[in-house]
Amino acid sequence: MNATYSNRRRFLKAATLVAAGGPWLARFASTARADDTGRKLGFALCGLGSLSTHQLAPALLKTSRCRLAGIITGHPDKAEKWKAQYNIPDKSIYNYDTMEQMADNPDIDVVYVVTPNALHAEHTLKAAKAGKHVLCEKPMETSIERCQLMIDACNAAHRLLAIGYRSRFDPNTQECIRLAREKVFGQIKVIEAGFGFRIGDPNQWRLKHDLAGGGALMDVGIYALQATRYLSGEEPISVTSLETKTDPVKFKEVDESITWQLKFPSGIIANCSTTYIANGIDFYTAYAEQGNFGLNPAYNYEGNRGARSDGRPFDFPPTDQFAAEMDDFAQCIQQNKPSIVSGEEGLRDLRIITAIYESIRTGKAQDLA
Amino acid sequence: MNATYSNRRRFLKAATLVAAGGPWLARFASTARADDTGRKLGFALCGLGSLSTHQLAPALLKTSRCRLAGIITGHPDKAEKWKAQYNIPDKSIYNYDTMEQMADNPDIDVVYVVTPNALHAEHTLKAAKAGKHVLCEKPMETSIERCQLMIDACNAAHRLLAIGYRSRFDPNTQECIRLAREKVFGQIKVIEAGFGFRIGDPNQWRLKHDLAGGGALMDVGIYALQATRYLSGEEPISVTSLETKTDPVKFKEVDESITWQLKFPSGIIANCSTTYIANGIDFYTAYAEQGNFGLNPAYNYEGNRGARSDGRPFDFPPTDQFAAEMDDFAQCIQQNKPSIVSGEEGLRDLRIITAIYESIRTGKAQDLA
């Protein structure tokens, strides 16, 4: 728990005694009570692209602590469609210019920011200013500075911030983390991880530097990077990296393929890759003293498969990672505890991603310690 | 074919016309005729350690063009044992000081050098001086300079030199090379490869720098390095690398774990790792435009398994890679053609290995172009 959040808890405890506070505090107190009454937290999806349409809205229907309460979109036609499909009241439909008016809407507790990477800070700041908790898609933002702005804004508004690292809520990944922490195969020595795919439409925002902040590394490599951190349970101290670009037209603005290597304090080496031009790289393996374990595929929405060198099975029921992620965030809000995928966690990845790009630029190992 | 070897062929052709030549030429002519008469080439194993005992001697019994004709060992007790077990005549038993006397022994056509890495040049030079062809275990030697000495010595003696890259004779690897060359899944974009194991006895020569020249990278990482070259069909132009050492006592003299990354002219990135402290890293995967393929395990003596993203099987009968390697070298000798695993091929790997160590030392990408 970070100091700011701990302070908030102490502050809240005091606030309940004096039965007073600004508008955000009144709402937070109501949210805290909601846990007892069984009230579901209202989520507003900010950005109605493919992820919101095909994953998040359906996932919200599977949650036990959340409900789709509002939308924020720049497309009036989308607003009409969603309004009809999900019975969203007019008062809970916003655009990016009006979203700060959510301050007056008690139906919305959380804003889930699903806009292009470089807009995450802007939309997080507006949501926090409106007194809403924020769940923000990965990557958190496009620079360390902008990530810090988001953390500061949510801290200042006494609102929780979490990043949409859905893998952390996949039982297969959770089992790998358990195998790592409990040293079931002994100390991990080497981690291999990679995630990539062949990207389609050359005109999408993911290929525009101003909106994406980077290419394959920012978008999917970050999953492999996260994996090395949650498997090792450590923060890397050094990184090297290489980039190649075979299609300089399509990938004029962002990275196409990158490999990077991390060294961790205990001596673990991680070897990672990402690409926008080949399908099928979707795995991690942790090689430990007495065996190895991992997933392949590792980062899919569903169907991830685990394997252990001792042949024992991974046997978990299918899980909607997005539903689990949102329920976890709702629980964090209801129980006044920070998320395991906090803004600080998102910032750590951005620091490393920044060092990877710097290593590519300079051709030198970058110190992270 | 390199120029020297081509010259040798032209020279030989002329020599048969004049029916004359030095002692080496007479023997070579006899070897060349042997193909017609069905005579098997005589192999002398130089160094009777585990590989010779458990792999090469049994493999020689499975070859169609070779036979175990002699031994070179520093251990008189081993000589006695091998003499009895394989019916080796006294005249074909040598030690490292007497091996040049093989010049007078027409039963021996080839010396297979299986001594510690840093002795390969010494034993290759002695074998070449005795007029024998040389098959030398990988890694070829411990430095670029010593590899070049070996090439020069064999060229000067007009004898063939090949390196024991047995994987090239595994039908599973050959199938992967075919899939790569024929672009069955399109152009390769990313290659992942790794080979490592948990090394035992802390007193073995593999952990002594003077004998091994390096650690995991020299010993087993070289397989993964080779794989990136035969899969890409290209020579890398740049390399970065990271090393870690978790057991500075056991690995005081040589590298414990290394990851490295290669960039190839066509834009292929390869991401590789090797270690002496964890079992199970034993794979390569080539990710191409329309799919992927590879082996896991990839570098074992037997039982390597292939997989393709289209689900089609790899279905090859078990093959003794050492027997196939020795038969191939015998055929090269009989047909006057260079080996696909020539000394030049071994030297290329040593150049890259040297650059990997230099990248570790300097923390900088190394140019290989």
XYZ file of C-alpha atoms in Angstrom:
738
model
C 0.000 0.000 0.000
C 1.420 3.383 -0.910
C 1.569 6.232 1.545
C -1.034 8.329 -0.196
C -3.571 5.570 -0.178
C -2.841 4.710 3.414
C -3.370 8.364 4.276
C -6.669 8.284 2.468
C -7.851 5.388 4.595
C -6.928 7.196 7.762
C -8.639 10.303 6.454
C -11.793 8.381 5.568
C -11.912 6.798 8.967
C -11.797 10.253 10.506
C -14.335 11.567 8.042
C -16.957 9.033 9.003
C -16.676 10.305 12.536
C -17.373 13.908 11.644
C -20.068 12.943 9.128
C -18.986 15.617 6.725
C -16.809 16.139 3.652
C -16.683 17.426 0.088
C -18.846 15.872 -2.596
C -16.276 13.182 -3.510
C -16.139 12.030 0.066
C -19.906 11.750 0.363
C -19.942 9.598 -2.749
C -17.052 7.468 -1.575
C -18.773 6.858 1.738
C -21.859 5.796 -0.163
C -19.719 3.496 -2.290
C -18.177 1.944 0.780
C -21.605 1.227 2.200
C -22.707 -0.230 -1.108
C -20.723 -3.360 -0.389
C -23.065 -4.134 2.483
C -26.214 -3.440 0.539
C -25.088 -5.472 -2.466
C -25.242 -2.465 -4.779
C -23.184 -3.046 -7.907
C -20.669 -0.388 -8.878
C -21.587 1.557 -11.990
C -18.970 1.450 -14.745
C -18.829 3.942 -17.588
C -16.890 2.771 -20.636
C -14.824 5.607 -22.067
C -14.190 4.815 -25.756
C -16.490 2.409 -27.596
C -14.066 0.628 -29.912
C -13.636 -3.072 -30.492
C -12.494 -3.926 -26.963
C -15.444 -2.184 -25.309
C -17.894 -3.625 -27.825
C -16.721 -7.215 -27.983
C -15.100 -7.781 -24.602
C -15.892 -5.251 -21.884
C -19.633 -4.774 -22.316
C -20.278 -8.540 -22.501
C -17.882 -9.086 -19.572
C -19.746 -6.551 -17.427
C -22.816 -8.777 -17.703
C -20.792 -11.578 -16.091
C -19.500 -9.577 -13.148
C -20.949 -9.855 -9.668
C -19.939 -6.425 -8.387
C -20.251 -4.246 -11.487
C -22.796 -3.040 -14.015
C -22.602 -1.032 -17.216
C -23.975 2.312 -16.045
C -22.761 4.794 -18.634
C -20.766 5.499 -21.785
C -18.398 8.196 -22.985
C -17.973 8.407 -26.728
C -17.202 10.905 -29.451
C -19.590 9.137 -31.850
C -23.303 10.039 -31.464
C -24.272 7.054 -33.617
C -22.457 4.688 -31.253
C -24.162 6.379 -28.321
C -27.570 5.683 -29.851
C -26.729 2.055 -30.528
C -25.361 1.400 -27.026
C -28.240 3.297 -25.407
C -30.722 0.971 -27.069
C -28.712 -2.211 -26.582
C -27.837 -1.702 -22.915
C -30.718 0.478 -21.678
C -28.413 3.355 -20.775
C -30.250 6.451 -19.562
C -29.592 9.696 -21.412
C -28.140 11.297 -18.309
C -25.332 8.696 -18.286
C -24.217 9.246 -21.885
C -21.260 11.615 -22.231
C -18.688 12.711 -24.757
C -15.055 13.635 -24.097
C -15.980 17.298 -23.604
C -18.847 16.658 -21.197
C -17.423 13.814 -19.149
C -16.482 16.025 -16.236
C -20.214 16.506 -15.661
C -20.196 12.934 -14.336
C -19.399 14.608 -11.034
C -23.147 15.064 -10.662
C -24.027 11.490 -11.603
C -24.010 9.108 -8.619
C -24.852 6.133 -10.866
C -21.283 6.099 -12.155
C -18.553 4.981 -9.764
C -15.817 3.931 -12.187
C -14.637 5.126 -15.577
C -12.955 2.432 -17.667
C -10.640 4.299 -20.076
C -10.409 2.387 -23.367
C -9.310 5.172 -25.702
C -6.021 5.235 -27.670
C -2.918 5.167 -25.481
C -1.990 8.830 -25.785
C -5.452 9.908 -24.591
C -5.371 7.875 -21.373
C -4.001 10.701 -19.242
C -6.503 13.248 -20.534
C -9.467 10.954 -19.893
C -8.166 9.699 -16.575
C -7.666 13.247 -15.349
C -11.188 14.218 -16.379
C -12.654 11.145 -14.689
C -10.699 11.745 -11.499
C -11.743 15.390 -11.500
C -15.353 14.192 -11.716
C -14.678 12.075 -8.625
C -14.639 8.707 -10.356
C -12.314 5.768 -9.815
C -10.377 4.874 -12.962
C -9.588 1.571 -14.581
C -7.358 2.301 -17.570
C -6.380 -0.032 -20.405
C -2.737 -0.945 -20.927
C -0.332 0.546 -21.809
C -1.015 3.073 -19.077
C 0.144 5.995 -21.246
C 2.904 6.900 -23.682
C 5.478 8.386 -21.297
C 6.621 8.208 -17.698
C 5.569 11.800 -17.149
C 2.014 11.211 -18.350
C 1.709 8.094 -16.182
C 2.791 10.147 -13.187
C 0.161 12.784 -13.980
C -2.506 10.075 -13.841
C -1.280 8.753 -10.503
C -1.124 12.254 -9.065
C -4.599 13.137 -10.319
C -6.204 10.046 -8.815
C -4.339 10.529 -5.555
C -5.423 14.173 -5.415
C -9.046 13.148 -6.018
C -8.726 10.312 -3.493
C -9.793 7.875 -6.130
C -8.385 4.468 -7.016
C -6.472 3.892 -10.241
C -5.829 0.500 -11.820
C -4.454 -0.659 -15.175
C -6.191 -3.267 -17.319
C -3.630 -6.030 -16.981
C -6.256 -8.733 -17.460
C -3.689 -11.572 -17.522
C -3.267 -11.192 -13.794
C -6.833 -12.479 -13.454
C -6.328 -15.551 -15.623
C -6.131 -18.585 -13.282
C -3.441 -20.060 -15.550
C -1.216 -17.052 -14.978
C -2.096 -17.044 -11.291
C -1.006 -20.669 -11.097
C 2.313 -19.821 -12.768
C 2.827 -17.009 -10.268
C 2.121 -19.485 -7.468
C 4.617 -21.989 -8.911
C 7.164 -19.164 -9.051
C 6.548 -17.727 -5.578
C 6.427 -21.110 -3.859
C 9.516 -22.218 -5.809
C 7.774 -25.475 -6.704
C 10.547 -26.085 -9.278
C 13.166 -24.167 -7.297
C 14.594 -20.764 -8.094
C 13.803 -19.414 -11.561
C 16.913 -18.854 -13.668
C 15.735 -17.925 -17.161
C 12.424 -16.597 -18.451
C 11.472 -16.648 -22.099
C 8.460 -14.589 -23.126
C 7.019 -13.255 -26.340
C 3.817 -11.837 -27.722
C 3.122 -10.630 -31.203
C 0.648 -10.736 -34.046
C 0.292 -9.719 -37.658
C -1.463 -6.380 -37.614
C -4.008 -5.630 -40.316
C -5.501 -2.265 -41.324
C -2.571 0.079 -42.065
C -4.679 3.107 -41.141
C -5.519 2.193 -37.535
C -4.485 4.384 -34.620
C -2.089 1.695 -33.326
C 0.262 2.608 -36.185
C 0.176 6.374 -35.462
C 2.887 7.496 -33.088
C 0.902 10.446 -31.746
C -1.913 8.185 -30.594
C -0.099 4.942 -29.763
C 3.243 6.219 -28.463
C 4.905 3.105 -29.894
C 4.180 -0.058 -31.808
C 4.266 -3.746 -31.008
C 6.187 -3.208 -27.761
C 3.627 -0.748 -26.349
C 0.652 -2.748 -27.513
C 1.489 -6.441 -26.958
C 5.138 -6.677 -25.950
C 4.001 -5.153 -22.659
C 2.267 -8.450 -21.836
C 5.552 -10.333 -22.124
C 7.300 -7.613 -20.122
C 4.672 -7.848 -17.370
C 5.082 -11.622 -17.350
C 8.811 -11.395 -16.649
C 8.047 -9.126 -13.688
C 5.247 -11.146 -12.136
C 7.086 -14.419 -12.682
C 10.365 -13.162 -11.242
C 8.669 -11.079 -8.563
C 11.505 -8.599 -9.095
C 12.236 -5.363 -10.908
C 14.843 -5.548 -13.693
C 18.159 -3.782 -13.232
C 19.416 -3.717 -16.819
C 18.020 -3.996 -20.333
C 19.351 -4.399 -23.867
C 17.302 -4.357 -27.020
C 17.313 -4.693 -30.801
C 14.733 -3.533 -33.309
C 14.123 -4.411 -36.929
C 11.763 -2.982 -39.489
C 11.011 -4.844 -42.691
C 8.052 -2.706 -43.780
C 9.122 0.915 -43.338
C 5.961 2.170 -45.024
C 3.405 0.472 -42.802
C 5.597 0.928 -39.738
C 6.822 4.411 -40.550
C 5.823 5.792 -37.148
C 6.027 2.871 -34.726
C 8.148 -0.171 -33.985
C 7.508 -3.360 -35.951
C 9.620 -6.024 -34.171
C 11.679 -5.732 -31.007
C 13.570 -8.190 -28.845
C 14.788 -7.220 -25.416
C 16.620 -8.801 -22.533
C 16.294 -8.060 -18.858
C 18.596 -8.832 -15.997
C 17.027 -9.104 -12.521
C 18.699 -8.628 -9.119
C 18.645 -12.356 -8.258
C 20.381 -13.187 -11.542
C 17.310 -14.173 -13.529
C 17.654 -13.377 -17.223
C 14.551 -12.713 -19.282
C 14.542 -12.933 -23.028
C 11.575 -11.306 -24.729
C 10.234 -10.501 -28.154
C 7.336 -8.763 -29.774
C 6.242 -8.131 -33.319
C 3.446 -6.695 -35.426
C 4.257 -8.904 -38.415
C 3.919 -12.548 -37.374
C 1.228 -14.505 -35.622
C 1.751 -17.181 -33.029
C 4.348 -15.674 -30.669
C 2.263 -15.968 -27.522
C 4.078 -17.644 -24.654
C 6.172 -17.557 -21.561
C 8.302 -20.225 -19.941
C 10.093 -19.997 -16.617
C 13.119 -22.284 -16.401
C 13.955 -23.074 -12.802
C 16.484 -25.211 -10.995
C 14.367 -28.358 -10.941
C 12.058 -27.885 -13.890
C 10.096 -25.446 -15.954
C 6.563 -24.190 -16.433
C 4.661 -21.701 -18.491
C 1.839 -20.946 -20.867
C 1.464 -21.236 -24.632
C -0.710 -19.515 -25.635
C -0.256 -17.205 -22.695
C -2.037 -13.920 -23.357
C -5.226 -14.764 -25.205
C -8.665 -13.715 -24.017
C -9.434 -17.407 -23.602
C -7.887 -20.801 -24.241
C -4.505 -20.176 -22.611
C -2.735 -23.442 -21.898
C -0.280 -24.239 -19.160
C 2.456 -26.857 -19.078
C 4.818 -28.059 -16.368
C 7.932 -30.143 -16.876
C 6.684 -32.715 -14.366
C 3.710 -33.385 -16.599
C 1.082 -32.346 -14.072
C -1.866 -30.627 -15.713
C -3.108 -27.082 -15.541
C -6.816 -27.575 -15.010
C -8.845 -24.422 -14.567
C -12.345 -23.569 -15.703
C -12.654 -20.957 -18.462
C -12.537 -17.501 -16.931
C -13.519 -14.132 -18.365
C -10.385 -12.167 -17.492
C -12.101 -8.819 -18.050
C -14.988 -9.700 -15.746
C -12.555 -10.894 -13.081
C -10.449 -7.751 -13.493
C -13.471 -5.454 -13.098
C -14.840 -7.395 -10.127
C -11.423 -7.192 -8.497
C -11.290 -3.439 -8.982
C -14.825 -3.095 -7.600
C -13.775 -5.094 -4.568
C -10.703 -2.904 -4.084
C -12.966 0.150 -4.098
C -15.470 -1.437 -1.732
C -12.766 -2.616 0.635
C -10.552 0.463 0.434
C -7.452 -1.376 -0.778
C -5.109 -0.704 -3.672
C -5.253 -2.864 -6.792
C -2.474 -5.357 -7.574
C -2.489 -3.706 -11.010
C -2.170 -0.180 -9.677
C -1.088 2.904 -11.533
C 2.344 2.483 -9.957
C 2.478 -0.963 -11.589
C 1.634 0.541 -14.962
C 4.278 3.220 -14.494
C 6.934 0.571 -13.801
C 6.289 -1.000 -17.200
C 6.468 2.376 -18.907
C 9.844 3.048 -17.285
C 11.173 -0.203 -18.717
C 9.587 0.359 -22.115
C 11.221 3.789 -22.202
C 14.588 2.158 -21.400
C 14.056 -0.422 -24.153
C 13.510 2.339 -26.712
C 16.550 4.149 -25.331
C 18.657 0.983 -25.644
C 17.576 0.692 -29.283
C 18.428 4.337 -29.913
C 21.852 4.236 -28.269
C 22.842 0.612 -28.950
C 23.772 0.371 -25.276
C 22.555 -1.530 -22.248
C 20.361 0.676 -20.081
C 20.670 0.690 -16.330
C 17.349 0.433 -14.517
C 18.546 0.098 -10.947
C 32.831 -24.285 -52.577
C 35.777 -22.213 -51.462
C 38.580 -21.314 -53.769
C 41.193 -23.473 -52.084
C 39.078 -26.559 -52.314
C 38.212 -25.852 -55.899
C 41.905 -25.531 -56.611
C 42.477 -28.857 -54.935
C 39.985 -30.518 -57.226
C 41.639 -29.105 -60.289
C 44.989 -30.160 -58.904
C 43.782 -33.677 -58.211
C 42.355 -33.995 -61.661
C 45.744 -33.085 -63.087
C 47.492 -35.381 -60.632
C 45.611 -38.448 -61.778
C 46.936 -37.799 -65.270
C 50.555 -37.725 -64.227
C 50.143 -40.663 -61.851
C 52.448 -39.086 -59.312
C 52.426 -36.969 -56.169
C 53.483 -36.717 -52.548
C 52.380 -39.233 -49.964
C 49.174 -37.347 -49.152
C 48.173 -37.375 -52.768
C 48.712 -41.090 -53.152
C 46.534 -41.728 -50.134
C 43.865 -39.355 -51.303
C 43.754 -41.063 -54.674
C 43.385 -44.377 -52.905
C 40.570 -42.928 -50.823
C 38.821 -41.662 -53.887
C 38.948 -45.078 -55.487
C 37.663 -46.657 -52.292
C 34.184 -45.413 -53.095
C 34.065 -47.720 -56.055
C 35.364 -50.728 -54.169
C 33.013 -50.195 -51.221
C 35.893 -49.744 -48.803
C 34.771 -47.994 -45.636
C 36.759 -44.987 -44.484
C 38.769 -45.572 -41.334
C 37.963 -43.159 -38.485
C 40.251 -42.609 -35.522
C 38.586 -41.097 -32.471
C 40.848 -38.513 -30.846
C 39.823 -38.237 -27.186
C 37.895 -41.057 -25.518
C 35.543 -39.199 -23.204
C 31.821 -39.625 -22.787
C 30.865 -38.543 -26.295
C 33.262 -40.986 -27.979
C 32.313 -43.789 -25.600
C 28.547 -43.447 -25.562
C 27.772 -41.849 -28.923
C 30.495 -41.937 -31.541
C 31.777 -45.514 -31.225
C 28.237 -46.967 -31.213
C 27.281 -44.634 -34.092
C 30.244 -45.796 -36.178
C 28.742 -49.289 -36.097
C 25.621 -47.891 -37.753
C 27.400 -46.062 -40.579
C 27.576 -47.379 -44.121
C 30.722 -45.573 -45.232
C 32.827 -45.534 -42.033
C 34.469 -47.843 -39.534
C 36.264 -47.360 -36.236
C 39.866 -47.908 -37.307
C 41.928 -46.294 -34.558
C 42.056 -44.331 -31.334
C 44.115 -41.476 -29.934
C 44.106 -41.181 -26.172
C 46.282 -40.012 -23.310
C 44.997 -42.804 -21.074
C 46.720 -46.211 -21.559
C 43.922 -47.887 -19.567
C 41.299 -46.544 -21.961
C 43.444 -47.736 -24.867
C 43.458 -51.269 -23.483
C 39.725 -51.271 -22.942
C 38.913 -49.926 -26.413
C 41.440 -52.247 -28.053
C 39.654 -55.230 -26.557
C 36.128 -53.989 -27.134
C 36.563 -52.856 -30.742
C 39.379 -55.101 -31.975
C 41.684 -52.199 -32.682
C 45.165 -53.254 -33.830
C 48.124 -51.974 -31.806
C 49.472 -50.058 -34.792
C 46.300 -47.905 -34.821
C 46.481 -46.871 -31.185
C 48.118 -43.480 -30.620
C 48.528 -40.855 -27.978
C 48.649 -37.060 -28.478
C 52.452 -37.152 -28.843
C 52.537 -39.975 -31.379
C 49.522 -39.142 -33.471
C 51.549 -37.605 -36.271
C 52.868 -41.104 -36.940
C 49.441 -41.820 -38.418
C 51.001 -40.526 -41.626
C 52.306 -44.071 -42.102
C 48.971 -45.731 -41.328
C 46.759 -46.108 -44.412
C 43.965 -47.693 -42.328
C 43.106 -44.288 -40.936
C 41.494 -41.771 -43.284
C 39.790 -39.449 -40.843
C 40.557 -38.167 -37.354
C 37.491 -37.200 -35.343
C 38.706 -34.645 -32.770
C 36.676 -34.985 -29.556
C 39.072 -33.367 -27.065
C 38.330 -30.242 -24.995
C 37.657 -27.150 -27.085
C 41.021 -25.458 -26.588
C 42.881 -28.543 -27.859
C 40.994 -28.779 -31.145
C 43.516 -26.734 -33.107
C 46.507 -28.679 -31.785
C 44.953 -32.039 -32.615
C 43.541 -30.902 -35.939
C 46.941 -29.580 -36.993
C 48.629 -32.847 -36.040
C 46.003 -34.877 -37.900
C 46.276 -32.706 -40.987
C 50.054 -32.921 -40.853
C 49.663 -36.694 -40.824
C 47.589 -36.392 -43.993
C 44.252 -37.155 -42.410
C 40.882 -35.527 -42.996
C 39.469 -33.962 -39.837
C 36.012 -33.985 -38.339
C 36.124 -31.780 -35.243
C 33.531 -31.457 -32.506
C 31.818 -28.128 -31.886
C 32.716 -25.495 -30.860
C 35.428 -25.486 -33.504
C 37.934 -23.814 -31.169
C 38.121 -21.021 -28.615
C 39.087 -18.080 -30.850
C 38.769 -16.853 -34.394
C 42.534 -17.078 -34.821
C 42.707 -20.720 -33.795
C 39.811 -21.610 -36.084
C 41.675 -19.981 -38.958
C 44.802 -21.996 -38.132
C 42.754 -25.178 -38.481
C 41.311 -24.143 -41.828
C 44.740 -23.165 -43.097
C 46.335 -26.411 -41.921
C 43.726 -28.599 -43.606
C 43.894 -26.539 -46.777
C 47.692 -26.780 -46.799
C 47.469 -30.549 -46.353
C 44.720 -30.755 -48.984
C 42.497 -32.447 -46.483
C 38.839 -31.850 -45.714
C 37.746 -30.264 -42.469
C 34.241 -30.444 -41.022
C 32.676 -29.501 -37.687
C 30.453 -31.847 -35.719
C 27.202 -29.964 -36.100
C 25.129 -33.122 -35.810
C 21.787 -31.266 -35.785
C 22.187 -30.598 -39.480
C 21.757 -34.334 -40.002
C 18.561 -34.623 -37.957
C 15.657 -35.002 -40.421
C 13.537 -32.804 -38.140
C 16.003 -29.950 -38.513
C 16.338 -30.642 -42.223
C 12.565 -30.367 -42.538
C 12.601 -27.010 -40.726
C 15.302 -25.796 -43.074
C 13.154 -26.909 -46.017
C 10.111 -25.086 -44.597
C 12.288 -21.983 -44.233
C 13.943 -22.108 -47.672
C 10.735 -22.906 -49.539
C 8.898 -20.232 -47.542
C 6.084 -22.681 -46.842
C 4.788 -20.241 -44.214
C 6.133 -17.157 -46.009
C 9.102 -15.057 -45.020
C 10.464 -15.680 -41.524
C 10.242 -12.611 -39.294
C 11.288 -13.708 -35.812
C 13.281 -16.695 -34.568
C 13.305 -17.795 -30.944
C 15.960 -20.322 -29.943
C 17.457 -21.553 -26.717
C 19.513 -24.423 -25.386
C 20.716 -24.980 -21.861
C 21.071 -27.526 -19.138
C 21.984 -27.803 -15.491
C 25.646 -28.772 -15.456
C 26.845 -31.219 -12.818
C 30.416 -31.967 -11.702
C 32.016 -28.622 -10.753
C 35.471 -29.983 -11.620
C 34.886 -30.838 -15.273
C 36.908 -29.225 -18.050
C 33.813 -27.427 -19.385
C 34.083 -25.066 -16.409
C 37.783 -24.285 -16.981
C 38.363 -21.299 -19.198
C 41.724 -22.521 -20.484
C 40.177 -25.714 -21.827
C 36.651 -24.637 -22.727
C 37.214 -21.038 -23.864
C 33.768 -20.156 -22.532
C 30.776 -21.638 -20.771
C 27.181 -22.326 -21.730
C 27.384 -20.207 -24.883
C 30.399 -22.105 -26.270
C 29.061 -25.497 -25.294
C 25.318 -25.479 -25.990
C 24.312 -21.929 -26.880
C 26.160 -22.558 -30.126
C 23.368 -24.940 -31.170
C 20.789 -22.173 -30.856
C 23.121 -19.778 -32.670
C 23.576 -22.270 -35.526
C 19.807 -22.716 -35.688
C 19.220 -19.001 -36.261
C 21.700 -19.110 -39.133
C 20.425 -22.229 -40.866
C 16.798 -21.184 -40.412
C 17.345 -17.643 -41.677
C 19.838 -18.716 -44.321
C 21.615 -15.441 -43.590
C 24.553 -14.089 -41.622
C 23.680 -11.715 -38.772
C 24.683 -8.052 -39.032
C 24.344 -6.986 -35.403
C 24.250 -8.553 -31.959
C 23.435 -7.485 -28.403
C 23.828 -9.606 -25.322
C 23.355 -9.828 -21.556
C 24.986 -12.191 -19.092
C 24.120 -13.130 -15.529
C 25.975 -15.229 -13.000
C 24.191 -16.508 -9.902
C 26.897 -18.947 -8.809
C 30.204 -17.093 -9.049
C 32.077 -19.958 -7.429
C 31.066 -22.738 -9.793
C 31.135 -20.382 -12.766
C 34.215 -18.449 -11.769
C 35.919 -18.978 -15.123
C 33.123 -19.322 -17.663
C 29.701 -17.894 -18.476
C 26.661 -19.296 -16.686
C 23.664 -17.757 -18.504
C 23.595 -15.555 -21.582
C 20.857 -14.161 -23.785
C 21.632 -12.603 -27.131
C 19.788 -11.080 -30.008
C 20.720 -11.066 -33.663
C 19.554 -8.875 -36.488
C 19.774 -10.319 -40.011
C 19.967 -8.441 -43.325
C 16.390 -9.276 -44.355
C 15.087 -7.892 -41.051
C 14.738 -11.195 -39.226
C 15.304 -10.845 -35.481
C 16.564 -13.809 -33.505
C 16.217 -14.023 -29.763
C 18.408 -16.624 -28.102
C 19.370 -17.896 -24.693
C 21.650 -20.406 -23.088
C 22.383 -21.480 -19.555
C 24.338 -23.963 -17.479
C 21.885 -23.795 -14.573
C 18.452 -24.883 -15.777
C 17.200 -27.872 -17.708
C 14.571 -27.831 -20.403
C 15.535 -24.878 -22.592
C 15.838 -26.833 -25.800
C 13.879 -25.316 -28.686
C 13.627 -23.135 -31.713
C 10.619 -21.581 -33.372
C 10.545 -19.642 -36.617
C 7.659 -17.195 -36.837
C 6.838 -16.395 -40.443
C 4.241 -14.331 -42.260
C 1.641 -17.082 -42.512
C 2.528 -19.350 -39.631
C 5.260 -20.813 -37.531
C 7.259 -23.992 -37.112
C 10.042 -25.392 -35.017
C 11.319 -28.085 -32.699
C 10.979 -28.671 -28.965
C 13.101 -30.438 -27.939
C 15.352 -29.352 -30.776
C 18.944 -30.399 -30.030
C 18.751 -33.772 -28.316
C 20.576 -36.838 -29.570
C 17.165 -38.381 -30.182
C 13.503 -37.659 -29.644
C 13.400 -34.156 -31.110
C 9.860 -33.117 -31.915
C 8.643 -30.795 -34.617
C 5.483 -28.715 -34.728
C 3.878 -26.555 -37.399
C 1.127 -23.979 -36.899
C -1.003 -25.668 -39.556
C -1.071 -28.815 -37.454
C 0.615 -31.025 -40.015
C 2.879 -33.606 -38.395
C 6.617 -34.018 -38.466
C 6.992 -37.708 -39.129
C 10.520 -38.978 -39.494
C 12.093 -42.245 -38.419
C 14.603 -42.096 -35.556
C 18.013 -41.145 -36.940
C 21.455 -41.437 -35.392
C 22.689 -37.900 -36.066
C 26.317 -38.863 -35.425
C 26.177 -41.781 -37.861
C 24.570 -39.563 -40.489
C 27.165 -36.841 -39.855
C 30.079 -39.256 -40.251
C 28.599 -40.888 -43.345
C 28.092 -37.449 -44.861
C 31.705 -36.517 -44.203
C 32.874 -39.822 -45.696
C 30.794 -39.109 -48.758
C 32.267 -35.606 -49.042
C 35.745 -37.146 -48.973
C 34.842 -39.820 -51.485
C 33.173 -37.366 -53.826
C 35.658 -34.526 -53.411
C 33.155 -31.973 -52.185
C 33.166 -29.666 -49.175
C 30.993 -30.417 -46.185
C 27.930 -28.293 -45.413
C 29.407 -28.086 -41.909
C 32.833 -26.922 -43.085
C 35.545 -25.286 -41.051
C 34.428 -21.965 -42.519
C 30.984 -22.654 -41.046
C 32.528 -23.285 -37.646
C 34.563 -20.109 -37.907
C 31.414 -18.070 -38.643
C 29.893 -19.180 -35.343
C 33.095 -18.339 -33.470
C 33.064 -14.837 -34.942
C 29.534 -14.317 -33.632
C 30.317 -15.876 -30.257
C 33.287 -13.525 -29.960
C 30.988 -10.583 -30.737
C 28.490 -11.780 -28.118
C 31.213 -11.808 -25.465
C 32.336 -8.379 -26.654
C 28.785 -7.050 -26.414
C 28.611 -8.332 -22.835
C 31.955 -6.712 -22.025
C 31.144 -3.350 -23.559
C 27.374 -3.184 -22.993
C 27.059 -2.187 -26.633
C 25.554 -3.669 -29.777
C 28.293 -5.228 -31.915
C 28.377 -4.759 -35.643
C 28.955 -7.983 -37.586
C 28.450 -6.725 -41.121
